[in-house]
Short mmCIF file of C-alpha atoms in Angstrom, two decimals:
data_model
loop_
_atom_site.label_atom_id
_atom_site.label_comp_id
_atom_site.label_asym_id
_atom_site.label_seq_id
_atom_site.Cartn_x
_atom_site.Cartn_y
_atom_site.Cartn_z
CA MET A 1 92.31 3.35 -3.09
CA HIS A 2 91.99 0.86 -0.25
CA THR A 3 93.09 2.60 2.47
CA PRO A 4 93.45 1.89 6.18
CA GLU A 5 90.11 3.66 6.86
CA THR A 6 87.91 2.13 4.00
CA GLU A 7 89.29 -1.35 5.77
CA LEU A 8 88.39 0.18 8.98
CA HIS A 9 84.83 0.87 7.20
CA GLU A 10 84.54 -2.14 5.26
CA ARG A 11 85.39 -4.18 8.49
CA GLY A 12 82.36 -2.23 10.63
CA LEU A 13 79.91 -2.58 7.58
CA ARG A 14 80.99 -6.51 7.63
CA ALA A 15 80.17 -6.48 11.60
CA ARG A 16 77.11 -4.88 11.65
CA LEU A 17 75.72 -7.30 9.00
CA HIS A 18 76.68 -10.47 10.87
CA GLU A 19 75.11 -8.78 14.10
CA ARG A 20 71.65 -8.67 12.18
CA SER A 21 71.94 -11.90 10.31
CA VAL A 22 69.87 -13.40 12.52
CA GLY A 23 67.22 -10.90 11.82
CA ILE A 24 67.42 -8.40 8.78
CA CYS A 25 70.10 -10.41 6.72
CA ARG A 26 68.84 -13.36 6.58
CA ARG A 27 65.40 -12.43 6.00
CA PHE A 28 66.90 -10.88 3.12
CA LEU A 29 68.12 -13.74 1.83
CA HIS A 30 65.10 -15.82 2.32
CA GLU A 31 62.88 -12.97 0.83
CA VAL A 32 65.16 -12.86 -2.84
CA ARG A 33 64.69 -16.27 -3.63
CA ALA A 34 61.40 -14.93 -4.87
CA PRO A 35 61.07 -14.64 -8.30
CA MET A 36 63.63 -11.86 -9.85
CA GLY A 37 62.25 -8.14 -10.21
CA ASP A 38 59.58 -8.16 -7.77
CA GLY A 39 59.30 -4.84 -7.18
CA LYS A 40 58.05 -5.75 -3.16
CA VAL A 41 61.02 -7.81 -2.74
CA LEU A 42 63.32 -4.89 -4.07
CA GLU A 43 61.52 -2.58 -1.89
CA LYS A 44 62.23 -4.87 1.71
CA MET A 45 66.01 -4.91 0.42
CA GLY A 46 65.61 -1.03 1.37
CA GLU A 47 65.63 -2.11 5.34
CA ARG A 48 69.44 -2.65 4.44
CA ARG A 49 70.47 0.60 3.11
CA LYS A 50 71.89 2.18 6.82
CA TYR A 51 73.77 -0.78 7.22
CA VAL A 52 75.61 0.27 3.98
CA ARG A 53 78.41 2.96 3.26
CA ARG A 54 76.80 5.46 1.10
CA ASP A 55 80.01 4.63 -1.32
CA ALA A 56 80.08 1.21 -1.78
CA THR A 57 80.68 -0.32 -4.80
CA VAL A 58 79.20 -3.30 -7.02
CA GLY A 59 82.69 -4.92 -6.40
CA ARG A 60 82.45 -4.30 -2.77
CA LEU A 61 79.16 -5.95 -2.39
CA SER A 62 79.34 -8.41 -4.26
CA ALA A 63 82.31 -9.83 -2.12
CA ILE A 64 79.87 -9.36 0.65
CA PHE A 65 77.26 -11.08 -0.90
CA LEU A 66 79.41 -14.23 -1.78
CA GLU A 67 80.43 -14.24 1.65
CA ASP A 68 76.94 -14.02 3.05
CA MET A 69 76.27 -17.08 0.73
CA GLU A 70 78.81 -18.83 1.48
CA GLY A 71 77.27 -22.14 3.75
CA SER A 72 73.64 -20.96 2.69
CA VAL A 73 73.57 -22.30 -0.68
CA LYS A 74 75.19 -25.57 -2.53
CA PRO A 75 79.14 -25.18 -3.73
CA SER A 76 78.00 -25.93 -7.00
CA THR A 77 75.29 -22.88 -6.67
CA LEU A 78 78.06 -20.63 -4.86
CA ALA A 79 80.04 -21.17 -8.04
CA CYS A 80 77.72 -20.44 -10.46
CA TYR A 81 76.92 -16.99 -8.29
CA ARG A 82 80.89 -16.51 -8.08
CA ARG A 83 81.15 -17.18 -12.12
CA ASN A 84 78.35 -14.72 -13.00
CA ILE A 85 79.95 -11.88 -11.06
CA GLN A 86 83.57 -12.27 -12.45
CA CYS A 87 82.73 -12.27 -15.79
CA HIS A 88 79.80 -10.36 -16.00
CA ILE A 89 79.01 -8.23 -13.31
CA LEU A 90 82.28 -6.75 -12.32
CA PRO A 91 83.68 -6.18 -15.67
CA ALA A 92 80.63 -4.01 -16.64
CA LEU A 93 79.61 -2.57 -13.20
CA GLY A 94 82.32 -3.45 -10.68
CA ALA A 95 84.00 -0.05 -9.81
CA ARG A 96 80.01 1.54 -9.61
CA VAL A 97 79.29 3.41 -6.46
CA ALA A 98 76.09 0.72 -6.16
CA ALA A 99 73.59 3.44 -4.79
CA GLU A 100 74.05 5.58 -8.16
CA VAL A 101 73.57 2.65 -10.49
CA THR A 102 70.20 3.86 -12.69
CA ALA A 103 67.66 1.79 -13.98
CA GLU A 104 68.87 2.87 -17.45
CA GLU A 105 72.07 1.45 -16.89
CA VAL A 106 71.00 -1.84 -15.54
CA ASN A 107 68.40 -2.37 -18.51
CA ASP A 108 71.21 -1.56 -21.20
CA PHE A 109 73.79 -3.95 -19.15
CA ILE A 110 70.91 -6.63 -19.73
CA GLN A 111 70.22 -5.52 -23.54
CA GLN A 112 74.10 -5.91 -23.97
CA LEU A 113 74.33 -9.36 -22.94
CA GLN A 114 71.08 -10.59 -24.53
CA GLU A 115 73.58 -10.20 -28.01
CA ASP A 116 75.61 -13.16 -26.38
CA TYR A 117 74.28 -14.86 -24.00
CA SER A 118 70.63 -17.47 -23.50
CA HIS A 119 67.21 -15.35 -21.99
CA LYS A 120 67.79 -17.71 -18.87
CA LEU A 121 71.19 -16.94 -18.36
CA VAL A 122 70.73 -13.00 -18.75
CA ARG A 123 67.87 -13.28 -16.08
CA GLU A 124 70.36 -15.27 -14.18
CA ILE A 125 72.81 -12.29 -14.17
CA GLY A 126 70.40 -9.53 -13.80
CA GLY A 127 68.57 -11.37 -10.92
CA LEU A 128 71.91 -11.61 -9.47
CA LEU A 129 72.64 -7.76 -9.81
CA LEU A 130 69.28 -6.79 -8.75
CA ARG A 131 70.23 -8.41 -5.64
CA ILE A 132 73.81 -7.12 -5.31
CA VAL A 133 72.72 -3.89 -5.33
CA GLY A 134 69.76 -4.13 -3.39
CA MET A 135 72.04 -4.38 -0.76
CA ALA A 136 72.79 -0.66 -0.95
CA GLY A 137 68.90 0.18 -0.87
CA VAL A 138 67.95 0.75 -4.69
CA GLY A 139 65.12 -0.83 -6.11
CA TYR A 140 63.91 -0.48 -9.85
CA GLY A 141 60.74 -2.12 -9.43
CA GLU A 142 58.91 -2.54 -12.77
CA ASP A 143 61.71 -0.01 -14.77
CA VAL A 144 64.11 -2.81 -15.09
CA THR A 145 63.19 -5.84 -17.41
CA LEU A 146 64.57 -9.00 -17.11
CA PRO A 147 63.87 -11.24 -19.92
CA LYS A 148 61.47 -14.38 -20.07
CA VAL A 149 62.69 -17.84 -20.35
CA ARG A 150 60.88 -19.46 -23.30
CA GLN A 151 60.56 -23.09 -22.07
CA LYS A 152 61.95 -25.23 -24.68
CA ALA A 153 59.68 -28.35 -26.48
CA VAL A 154 61.57 -31.12 -24.97
CA GLU A 155 61.84 -34.65 -26.35
CA VAL A 156 61.12 -38.01 -25.60
CA PHE A 157 61.88 -41.34 -26.08
CA THR A 158 58.54 -43.38 -27.77
CA GLU A 159 58.19 -46.88 -26.22
CA PRO A 160 59.48 -48.54 -29.67
CA GLU A 161 63.03 -46.97 -29.11
CA LEU A 162 63.24 -47.44 -25.50
CA LYS A 163 62.55 -51.27 -26.08
CA GLN A 164 65.17 -50.92 -28.27
CA MET A 165 67.70 -49.73 -26.46
CA GLY A 166 66.66 -52.17 -23.77
CA GLN A 167 67.48 -55.49 -26.26
CA VAL A 168 70.76 -53.78 -27.33
CA ILE A 169 71.84 -53.38 -23.77
CA LEU A 170 70.47 -56.71 -22.65
CA ARG A 171 72.44 -58.62 -24.96
CA ARG A 172 75.84 -57.13 -23.88
CA PRO A 173 74.89 -55.84 -20.04
CA ASP A 174 77.80 -53.00 -18.47
CA ARG A 175 77.44 -50.53 -16.30
CA THR A 176 76.71 -47.61 -18.87
CA GLY A 177 73.77 -49.89 -19.86
CA LEU A 178 72.44 -50.53 -16.32
CA GLY A 179 73.17 -46.85 -15.45
CA VAL A 180 70.57 -45.86 -18.61
CA LEU A 181 67.66 -48.27 -17.54
CA LEU A 182 67.95 -47.49 -14.06
CA THR A 183 67.31 -43.71 -15.19
CA ALA A 184 65.01 -44.69 -17.82
CA TYR A 185 62.95 -46.82 -14.84
CA THR A 186 63.24 -44.18 -12.14
CA GLY A 187 63.50 -40.43 -13.58
CA LEU A 188 67.04 -39.50 -11.85
CA ARG A 189 68.77 -36.79 -12.81
CA LEU A 190 72.56 -37.77 -14.10
CA GLY A 191 74.00 -36.34 -10.78
CA GLU A 192 71.82 -38.95 -8.96
CA LEU A 193 72.62 -41.27 -10.92
CA CYS A 194 76.58 -41.00 -10.54
CA GLY A 195 76.18 -40.74 -7.07
CA LEU A 196 74.17 -43.58 -6.37
CA GLN A 197 76.33 -46.51 -4.15
CA TRP A 198 74.99 -49.90 -3.66
CA GLN A 199 74.22 -49.18 0.02
CA ASP A 200 71.11 -47.14 -1.46
CA VAL A 201 69.64 -49.89 -3.33
CA ASP A 202 67.30 -51.85 -1.00
CA VAL A 203 66.70 -54.79 -2.88
CA GLY A 204 64.50 -56.57 -0.13
CA ALA A 205 61.80 -53.57 -0.49
CA GLY A 206 62.39 -52.92 -3.91
CA LEU A 207 63.21 -48.99 -3.17
CA LEU A 208 65.72 -47.09 -4.21
CA HIS A 209 67.09 -44.05 -1.82
CA ILE A 210 68.67 -40.76 -3.45
CA GLN A 211 70.84 -38.80 -0.87
CA ARG A 212 73.82 -37.14 -3.30
CA THR A 213 74.60 -36.11 -6.16
CA VAL A 214 77.58 -35.33 -8.41
CA GLU A 215 78.73 -32.59 -9.96
CA ARG A 216 81.48 -30.62 -12.08
CA ILE A 217 82.01 -26.94 -9.70
CA ALA A 218 84.34 -24.34 -11.30
CA GLN A 219 86.88 -23.43 -9.47
CA ILE A 220 88.40 -19.70 -8.73
CA GLY A 221 91.89 -21.07 -9.77
CA GLY A 222 90.45 -22.02 -13.33
CA GLY A 223 89.58 -25.44 -13.98
CA THR A 224 86.34 -27.81 -12.42
CA CYS A 225 86.71 -30.29 -9.36
CA LEU A 226 84.26 -33.13 -9.06
CA THR A 227 82.23 -32.77 -5.62
CA VAL A 228 79.52 -35.53 -3.90
CA GLN A 229 77.27 -33.19 -2.51
CA PRO A 230 73.57 -33.60 -1.13
CA PRO A 231 70.73 -33.87 -3.56
CA LYS A 232 69.45 -30.40 -5.44
CA THR A 233 66.80 -29.35 -3.17
CA GLU A 234 64.98 -30.71 0.41
CA ASN A 235 62.46 -32.75 -1.89
CA SER A 236 64.92 -34.50 -3.97
CA GLU A 237 66.60 -36.62 -1.14
CA ARG A 238 63.66 -39.63 -1.50
CA TRP A 239 62.81 -42.90 -2.06
CA ILE A 240 61.69 -44.10 -5.60
CA PRO A 241 59.70 -47.63 -5.68
CA ILE A 242 61.81 -49.77 -8.61
CA PRO A 243 59.68 -52.22 -11.00
CA LYS A 244 60.16 -55.25 -10.77
CA GLU A 245 61.63 -56.26 -14.20
CA MET A 246 64.17 -53.62 -13.11
CA LEU A 247 65.13 -54.55 -9.68
CA ARG A 248 65.90 -57.98 -11.00
CA MET A 249 69.00 -56.68 -12.89
CA LEU A 250 70.59 -55.39 -9.89
CA LYS A 251 73.08 -57.40 -8.45
CA PRO A 252 75.67 -55.99 -6.56
CA GLU A 253 78.84 -56.78 -7.75
CA THR A 254 81.02 -55.94 -4.26
CA LYS A 255 80.19 -56.38 -1.14
CA GLN A 256 80.99 -53.20 -0.04
CA PRO A 257 78.05 -51.17 -0.15
CA ASP A 258 79.82 -47.46 -0.14
CA SER A 259 81.06 -48.76 -3.84
CA TYR A 260 79.36 -46.16 -6.43
CA LEU A 261 77.11 -48.25 -9.41
CA LEU A 262 78.59 -46.92 -12.11
CA THR A 263 82.63 -47.66 -11.37
CA GLY A 264 81.85 -50.71 -8.93
CA GLY A 265 84.51 -49.16 -6.23
CA GLU A 266 85.17 -45.61 -4.42
CA ILE A 267 86.14 -43.91 -7.67
CA VAL A 268 83.31 -41.17 -8.19
CA PRO A 269 81.67 -40.92 -11.46
CA ASP A 270 82.37 -38.56 -13.59
CA PRO A 271 78.69 -37.42 -15.37
CA ARG A 272 80.57 -36.29 -18.32
CA ALA A 273 82.04 -39.82 -19.05
CA MET A 274 78.48 -41.22 -18.55
CA GLN A 275 77.41 -38.65 -20.93
CA TYR A 276 79.96 -39.31 -23.39
CA ARG A 277 79.40 -43.03 -23.15
CA TYR A 278 75.69 -42.84 -23.18
CA LYS A 279 75.73 -40.91 -26.61
CA VAL A 280 77.76 -44.20 -27.86
CA LEU A 281 75.30 -46.49 -26.15
CA LEU A 282 72.74 -44.90 -28.63
CA GLU A 283 74.70 -44.94 -31.58
CA ARG A 284 75.10 -48.69 -30.91
CA CYS A 285 70.89 -48.94 -30.55
CA GLY A 286 70.91 -46.88 -33.83
CA VAL A 287 68.30 -44.93 -31.61
CA ARG A 288 68.65 -40.90 -32.16
CA TYR A 289 70.67 -38.51 -29.87
CA ARG A 290 68.76 -36.80 -27.52
CA ASN A 291 70.39 -35.39 -24.03
CA PHE A 292 70.60 -37.63 -21.22
CA HIS A 293 67.64 -35.58 -19.61
CA CYS A 294 65.08 -36.88 -21.86
CA LEU A 295 65.13 -40.70 -20.10
CA ARG A 296 63.55 -38.42 -17.07
CA HIS A 297 61.30 -36.56 -19.12
CA SER A 298 60.32 -39.79 -20.83
CA TYR A 299 59.48 -41.15 -16.96
CA ALA A 300 57.59 -38.66 -16.08
CA THR A 301 55.07 -38.34 -19.32
CA ARG A 302 55.21 -42.21 -19.05
CA CYS A 303 53.90 -42.29 -15.34
CA VAL A 304 51.38 -39.56 -16.50
CA GLU A 305 50.24 -41.46 -19.49
CA ARG A 306 49.49 -44.73 -17.61
CA GLY A 307 47.36 -42.88 -15.28
CA VAL A 308 50.07 -41.80 -12.00
CA ASP A 309 48.76 -38.87 -10.29
CA VAL A 310 50.78 -35.42 -10.77
CA LYS A 311 51.05 -35.39 -6.81
CA SER A 312 52.88 -39.12 -7.09
CA VAL A 313 54.96 -38.60 -9.95
CA SER A 314 56.16 -34.90 -8.91
CA GLU A 315 57.72 -36.67 -5.33
CA LEU A 316 58.81 -39.48 -7.59
CA LEU A 317 61.34 -36.80 -9.25
CA GLY A 318 61.75 -35.17 -6.32
CA HIS A 319 60.02 -31.91 -7.34
CA ALA A 320 59.00 -28.98 -4.87
CA ASP A 321 55.98 -27.92 -6.43
CA VAL A 322 53.91 -29.88 -8.77
CA ARG A 323 53.85 -27.34 -11.06
CA THR A 324 57.16 -27.72 -12.30
CA THR A 325 56.15 -31.28 -12.99
CA LEU A 326 53.64 -30.13 -15.08
CA ARG A 327 55.31 -27.53 -16.81
CA LEU A 328 58.54 -29.13 -17.43
CA TYR A 329 58.37 -33.31 -17.71
CA VAL A 330 54.56 -33.77 -19.04
CA HIS A 331 54.33 -34.33 -22.66
CA SER A 332 51.87 -36.19 -23.76
CA SER A 333 52.36 -38.35 -27.31
CA MET A 334 49.97 -37.81 -30.14
CA ASP A 335 49.39 -41.83 -29.58
CA TYR A 336 47.72 -40.74 -25.81
CA LYS A 337 45.66 -38.05 -26.94
CA ARG A 338 44.46 -40.09 -29.50
CA ARG A 339 43.46 -42.53 -27.41
CA ALA A 340 42.04 -39.83 -24.82
CA VAL A 341 39.57 -37.70 -27.65
CA GLU A 342 37.94 -41.10 -28.65
CA GLY A 343 36.53 -41.49 -25.33
CA ILE A 344 34.26 -38.27 -25.90
CA GLY A 345 32.60 -39.95 -28.93
CA PHE A 346 28.61 -39.78 -28.68
CA LEU A 347 27.50 -41.12 -31.89
CA LYS A 348 28.14 -45.05 -31.24
CA GLY A 349 25.23 -47.07 -32.10
CA ILE A 350 23.58 -44.36 -34.12
CA THR A 351 25.87 -44.24 -36.80
#
């Protein structure tokens, strides 16, 4: 029951949390960005125990957690946290006192989620729950197991397929085709492509400036809202050199620098609409459908196969860690592997 007394306690809790935000609270937010389930991270959360009421529920701490996150993460990330809390954590554990939630309960919760959802989503939800109960000083260490996410094998477009797409697009050029070719030549994310304005294209220098992205963000009252925001990470804001044959196709349709490439005006391009038009384009090209992100995979793979060092590829893609590039975006073709192993022969001139 929410009484004046509990309201007073809650106000005191918030005041103490904000008073120490520069120190303990902000250090906590930095630390929990480490991989979820790390026992050492959870042990450090114990510092917060004395600042949280022992009877604080998971629901109460979830609300405080979201308030702490506001302004610290992108709106899309905050919306994801809010959705996972409201749809999964609160219905199952919202009324439970956080300090009394056992490792067995958390494991049961995770196991139940795995019956209906992907390992990736369950890991996100489970990690979020650990962060919330950690505010009450609860750390489970290795007693809680989050599911491992297996990296799915991704496909890339072959060179003949890319050429076929290019031929069809150039026969009847339009903004959708321009966007597809630009992505194949620069490895943009879909949201980054939708966020491009003509002022981001430096034709003289042959460079593309990535400084915004477009996403649909879930709203508290339901539905989604098209939102323009900064790129995914600090490394995602970058300059990308544009190959000369692509640069020749980039001719501004307007003198307005803040006009979007995909709409030719101030209307913000919708990623969903672009995905649909991309699918229709592939059908027109006679190329088997693969999701839009495969254009990015293909770009990275072709760069590596042509001798571009992985560090440079990582920077072109806007990754913070080279390992991400190696793990996710480098998929060598069989033709490349065949050419590579031909170089190890040693019987030439003997047989």
